[in-house]
Structures are given as C-alpha cells and as structure tokens.
Amino acid sequence: MMKNILKIFLFAFVLIGIPTVTRAHLSAEIAESSFDEITITVSQNVLHVTNANGEVLNVYNLAGVRVMNVKIEGPDKRFDLNLPKGIYIFKVGNVVRKLSIR
C-alpha cells in the first residue's frame, strides 16, 4: 500500500513539477546599415557597378561557368560586356543579380 502511495505521489510530483521562475534575457543589437549598397545594372552591353571598390566582379552563365572575372578599382565603374545575348549571373561581394544581355 505504501509503495502505491509513493508511486502516486511521485507521479503527481513529476506531472505538476516544481514551479520555476524564468526570466527572458533580451539583448538589443544595433545592426550597422550601409547606405552605400552595391548596385549592379546593365544597359546596352555596358555593366555599371557602384560602391564596390576593392571587390571582385564575377559573371557566370546559366550553366554556372564563369565567363568574366574583374577586380573593381574605384567606387563607380563601367565595363563593356563582350558577351553573347542571354541571361547571366553577376556577383560582386555578397550581392548577386541575374540580368539579361540583349
């Protein structure tokens, strides 16, 4: 009989549990936002890249083959694209754009 009472007591203790006090720790982080975001545009076979000084420009075709690799020197650069018509993936730093050459 005593074992059954202990089992019931233990079972109730496990189900109810011991009330605990928890406190949420919130931390506020300030994310630095760069107003000089990298922009990549194409107009009439001319690639225009801004705010990417010191970055590397990689251009890939849709098959994933790199067709162009250029280091960008200066905050505002233009490149003549001698690429056939098609869709290409342009990557500068962590910015990636899919653009069409017509």
JSON list of C-alpha atoms in Angstrom, two decimals:
[
{"chain": "A", "resi": 1, "resn": "MET", "atom": "CA", "xyz": [0.00, 0.00, 0.00]},
{"chain": "A", "resi": 2, "resn": "MET", "atom": "CA", "xyz": [2.83, 2.36, 0.90]},
{"chain": "A", "resi": 3, "resn": "LYS", "atom": "CA", "xyz": [4.51, 1.70, -2.46]},
{"chain": "A", "resi": 4, "resn": "ASN", "atom": "CA", "xyz": [1.33, 2.67, -4.31]},
{"chain": "A", "resi": 5, "resn": "ILE", "atom": "CA", "xyz": [1.06, 5.92, -2.36]},
{"chain": "A", "resi": 6, "resn": "LEU", "atom": "CA", "xyz": [4.70, 6.72, -3.12]},
{"chain": "A", "resi": 7, "resn": "LYS", "atom": "CA", "xyz": [4.15, 5.93, -6.80]},
{"chain": "A", "resi": 8, "resn": "ILE", "atom": "CA", "xyz": [1.10, 8.22, -6.93]},
{"chain": "A", "resi": 9, "resn": "PHE", "atom": "CA", "xyz": [2.99, 10.96, -5.08]},
{"chain": "A", "resi": 10, "resn": "LEU", "atom": "CA", "xyz": [5.98, 10.63, -7.41]},
{"chain": "A", "resi": 11, "resn": "PHE", "atom": "CA", "xyz": [3.74, 10.58, -10.49]},
{"chain": "A", "resi": 12, "resn": "ALA", "atom": "CA", "xyz": [1.88, 13.72, -9.31]},
{"chain": "A", "resi": 13, "resn": "PHE", "atom": "CA", "xyz": [5.18, 15.41, -8.48]},
{"chain": "A", "resi": 14, "resn": "VAL", "atom": "CA", "xyz": [6.50, 14.73, -11.98]},
{"chain": "A", "resi": 15, "resn": "LEU", "atom": "CA", "xyz": [3.31, 15.92, -13.67]},
{"chain": "A", "resi": 16, "resn": "ILE", "atom": "CA", "xyz": [2.90, 19.06, -11.61]},
{"chain": "A", "resi": 17, "resn": "GLY", "atom": "CA", "xyz": [6.58, 19.79, -11.31]},
{"chain": "A", "resi": 18, "resn": "ILE", "atom": "CA", "xyz": [8.23, 22.42, -9.25]},
{"chain": "A", "resi": 19, "resn": "PRO", "atom": "CA", "xyz": [7.28, 25.93, -10.25]},
{"chain": "A", "resi": 20, "resn": "THR", "atom": "CA", "xyz": [10.28, 27.82, -11.50]},
{"chain": "A", "resi": 21, "resn": "VAL", "atom": "CA", "xyz": [10.82, 31.44, -12.28]},
{"chain": "A", "resi": 22, "resn": "THR", "atom": "CA", "xyz": [12.33, 32.16, -15.64]},
{"chain": "A", "resi": 23, "resn": "ARG", "atom": "CA", "xyz": [13.43, 35.46, -16.96]},
{"chain": "A", "resi": 24, "resn": "ALA", "atom": "CA", "xyz": [13.86, 36.25, -20.61]},
{"chain": "A", "resi": 25, "resn": "HIS", "atom": "CA", "xyz": [17.16, 37.79, -21.46]},
{"chain": "A", "resi": 26, "resn": "LEU", "atom": "CA", "xyz": [16.71, 40.23, -24.29]},
{"chain": "A", "resi": 27, "resn": "SER", "atom": "CA", "xyz": [19.64, 41.79, -25.96]},
{"chain": "A", "resi": 28, "resn": "ALA", "atom": "CA", "xyz": [19.37, 44.71, -28.28]},
{"chain": "A", "resi": 29, "resn": "GLU", "atom": "CA", "xyz": [21.77, 44.73, -31.16]},
{"chain": "A", "resi": 30, "resn": "ILE", "atom": "CA", "xyz": [22.35, 47.63, -33.43]},
{"chain": "A", "resi": 31, "resn": "ALA", "atom": "CA", "xyz": [22.86, 46.47, -36.95]},
{"chain": "A", "resi": 32, "resn": "GLU", "atom": "CA", "xyz": [25.10, 48.72, -38.92]},
{"chain": "A", "resi": 33, "resn": "SER", "atom": "CA", "xyz": [23.37, 49.55, -42.14]},
{"chain": "A", "resi": 34, "resn": "SER", "atom": "CA", "xyz": [25.48, 50.58, -45.04]},
{"chain": "A", "resi": 35, "resn": "PHE", "atom": "CA", "xyz": [23.89, 53.32, -47.08]},
{"chain": "A", "resi": 36, "resn": "ASP", "atom": "CA", "xyz": [26.46, 52.67, -49.79]},
{"chain": "A", "resi": 37, "resn": "GLU", "atom": "CA", "xyz": [24.93, 49.47, -51.11]},
{"chain": "A", "resi": 38, "resn": "ILE", "atom": "CA", "xyz": [26.48, 47.84, -54.14]},
{"chain": "A", "resi": 39, "resn": "THR", "atom": "CA", "xyz": [24.42, 48.33, -57.29]},
{"chain": "A", "resi": 40, "resn": "ILE", "atom": "CA", "xyz": [24.75, 46.34, -60.50]},
{"chain": "A", "resi": 41, "resn": "THR", "atom": "CA", "xyz": [22.98, 47.44, -63.68]},
{"chain": "A", "resi": 42, "resn": "VAL", "atom": "CA", "xyz": [23.31, 46.59, -67.37]},
{"chain": "A", "resi": 43, "resn": "SER", "atom": "CA", "xyz": [22.31, 48.88, -70.22]},
{"chain": "A", "resi": 44, "resn": "GLN", "atom": "CA", "xyz": [23.19, 48.27, -73.89]},
{"chain": "A", "resi": 45, "resn": "ASN", "atom": "CA", "xyz": [26.05, 45.82, -73.15]},
{"chain": "A", "resi": 46, "resn": "VAL", "atom": "CA", "xyz": [27.58, 48.18, -70.57]},
{"chain": "A", "resi": 47, "resn": "LEU", "atom": "CA", "xyz": [27.79, 46.97, -66.98]},
{"chain": "A", "resi": 48, "resn": "HIS", "atom": "CA", "xyz": [27.62, 49.69, -64.33]},
{"chain": "A", "resi": 49, "resn": "VAL", "atom": "CA", "xyz": [28.80, 48.81, -60.79]},
{"chain": "A", "resi": 50, "resn": "THR", "atom": "CA", "xyz": [28.77, 51.34, -57.94]},
{"chain": "A", "resi": 51, "resn": "ASN", "atom": "CA", "xyz": [30.02, 51.27, -54.34]},
{"chain": "A", "resi": 52, "resn": "ALA", "atom": "CA", "xyz": [32.12, 48.13, -54.85]},
{"chain": "A", "resi": 53, "resn": "ASN", "atom": "CA", "xyz": [35.65, 49.49, -54.56]},
{"chain": "A", "resi": 54, "resn": "GLY", "atom": "CA", "xyz": [38.14, 46.66, -53.99]},
{"chain": "A", "resi": 55, "resn": "GLU", "atom": "CA", "xyz": [35.60, 43.89, -54.65]},
{"chain": "A", "resi": 56, "resn": "VAL", "atom": "CA", "xyz": [35.81, 41.23, -57.36]},
{"chain": "A", "resi": 57, "resn": "LEU", "atom": "CA", "xyz": [33.17, 41.01, -60.09]},
{"chain": "A", "resi": 58, "resn": "ASN", "atom": "CA", "xyz": [32.33, 37.51, -61.27]},
{"chain": "A", "resi": 59, "resn": "VAL", "atom": "CA", "xyz": [29.98, 36.86, -64.19]},
{"chain": "A", "resi": 60, "resn": "TYR", "atom": "CA", "xyz": [28.52, 33.37, -64.72]},
{"chain": "A", "resi": 61, "resn": "ASN", "atom": "CA", "xyz": [26.35, 31.99, -67.49]},
{"chain": "A", "resi": 62, "resn": "LEU", "atom": "CA", "xyz": [23.29, 29.91, -66.58]},
{"chain": "A", "resi": 63, "resn": "ALA", "atom": "CA", "xyz": [25.35, 26.72, -66.81]},
{"chain": "A", "resi": 64, "resn": "GLY", "atom": "CA", "xyz": [27.45, 28.04, -63.91]},
{"chain": "A", "resi": 65, "resn": "VAL", "atom": "CA", "xyz": [30.59, 28.64, -65.98]},
{"chain": "A", "resi": 66, "resn": "ARG", "atom": "CA", "xyz": [32.47, 31.81, -65.04]},
{"chain": "A", "resi": 67, "resn": "VAL", "atom": "CA", "xyz": [32.76, 33.93, -68.17]},
{"chain": "A", "resi": 68, "resn": "MET", "atom": "CA", "xyz": [34.25, 37.09, -66.65]},
{"chain": "A", "resi": 69, "resn": "ASN", "atom": "CA", "xyz": [36.35, 37.93, -63.59]},
{"chain": "A", "resi": 70, "resn": "VAL", "atom": "CA", "xyz": [37.43, 41.53, -62.86]},
{"chain": "A", "resi": 71, "resn": "LYS", "atom": "CA", "xyz": [38.73, 43.35, -59.78]},
{"chain": "A", "resi": 72, "resn": "ILE", "atom": "CA", "xyz": [36.85, 46.62, -59.32]},
{"chain": "A", "resi": 73, "resn": "GLU", "atom": "CA", "xyz": [39.11, 49.62, -58.74]},
{"chain": "A", "resi": 74, "resn": "GLY", "atom": "CA", "xyz": [37.07, 52.67, -57.78]},
{"chain": "A", "resi": 75, "resn": "PRO", "atom": "CA", "xyz": [33.59, 53.41, -56.45]},
{"chain": "A", "resi": 76, "resn": "ASP", "atom": "CA", "xyz": [31.93, 53.84, -59.87]},
{"chain": "A", "resi": 77, "resn": "LYS", "atom": "CA", "xyz": [33.00, 51.56, -62.72]},
{"chain": "A", "resi": 78, "resn": "ARG", "atom": "CA", "xyz": [31.64, 50.74, -66.17]},
{"chain": "A", "resi": 79, "resn": "PHE", "atom": "CA", "xyz": [32.60, 47.66, -68.16]},
{"chain": "A", "resi": 80, "resn": "ASP", "atom": "CA", "xyz": [31.90, 46.88, -71.81]},
{"chain": "A", "resi": 81, "resn": "LEU", "atom": "CA", "xyz": [30.41, 43.40, -71.96]},
{"chain": "A", "resi": 82, "resn": "ASN", "atom": "CA", "xyz": [31.51, 41.39, -74.97]},
{"chain": "A", "resi": 83, "resn": "LEU", "atom": "CA", "xyz": [29.09, 38.60, -74.15]},
{"chain": "A", "resi": 84, "resn": "PRO", "atom": "CA", "xyz": [26.52, 36.93, -76.40]},
{"chain": "A", "resi": 85, "resn": "LYS", "atom": "CA", "xyz": [22.84, 37.53, -75.76]},
{"chain": "A", "resi": 86, "resn": "GLY", "atom": "CA", "xyz": [21.49, 35.61, -72.80]},
{"chain": "A", "resi": 87, "resn": "ILE", "atom": "CA", "xyz": [20.92, 35.59, -69.07]},
{"chain": "A", "resi": 88, "resn": "TYR", "atom": "CA", "xyz": [23.92, 35.95, -66.76]},
{"chain": "A", "resi": 89, "resn": "ILE", "atom": "CA", "xyz": [24.53, 35.94, -63.03]},
{"chain": "A", "resi": 90, "resn": "PHE", "atom": "CA", "xyz": [26.59, 38.87, -61.72]},
{"chain": "A", "resi": 91, "resn": "LYS", "atom": "CA", "xyz": [28.22, 38.61, -58.31]},
{"chain": "A", "resi": 92, "resn": "VAL", "atom": "CA", "xyz": [30.07, 41.40, -56.51]},
{"chain": "A", "resi": 93, "resn": "GLY", "atom": "CA", "xyz": [30.92, 40.74, -52.86]},
{"chain": "A", "resi": 94, "resn": "ASN", "atom": "CA", "xyz": [27.74, 39.36, -51.31]},
{"chain": "A", "resi": 95, "resn": "VAL", "atom": "CA", "xyz": [25.44, 40.95, -53.91]},
{"chain": "A", "resi": 96, "resn": "VAL", "atom": "CA", "xyz": [24.14, 38.65, -56.65]},
{"chain": "A", "resi": 97, "resn": "ARG", "atom": "CA", "xyz": [21.97, 39.73, -59.59]},
{"chain": "A", "resi": 98, "resn": "LYS", "atom": "CA", "xyz": [20.53, 37.80, -62.53]},
{"chain": "A", "resi": 99, "resn": "LEU", "atom": "CA", "xyz": [20.43, 40.07, -65.57]},
{"chain": "A", "resi": 100, "resn": "SER", "atom": "CA", "xyz": [19.69, 39.70, -69.25]},
{"chain": "A", "resi": 101, "resn": "ILE", "atom": "CA", "xyz": [22.01, 40.82, -72.07]},
{"chain": "A", "resi": 102, "resn": "ARG", "atom": "CA", "xyz": [20.07, 41.76, -75.20]}
]
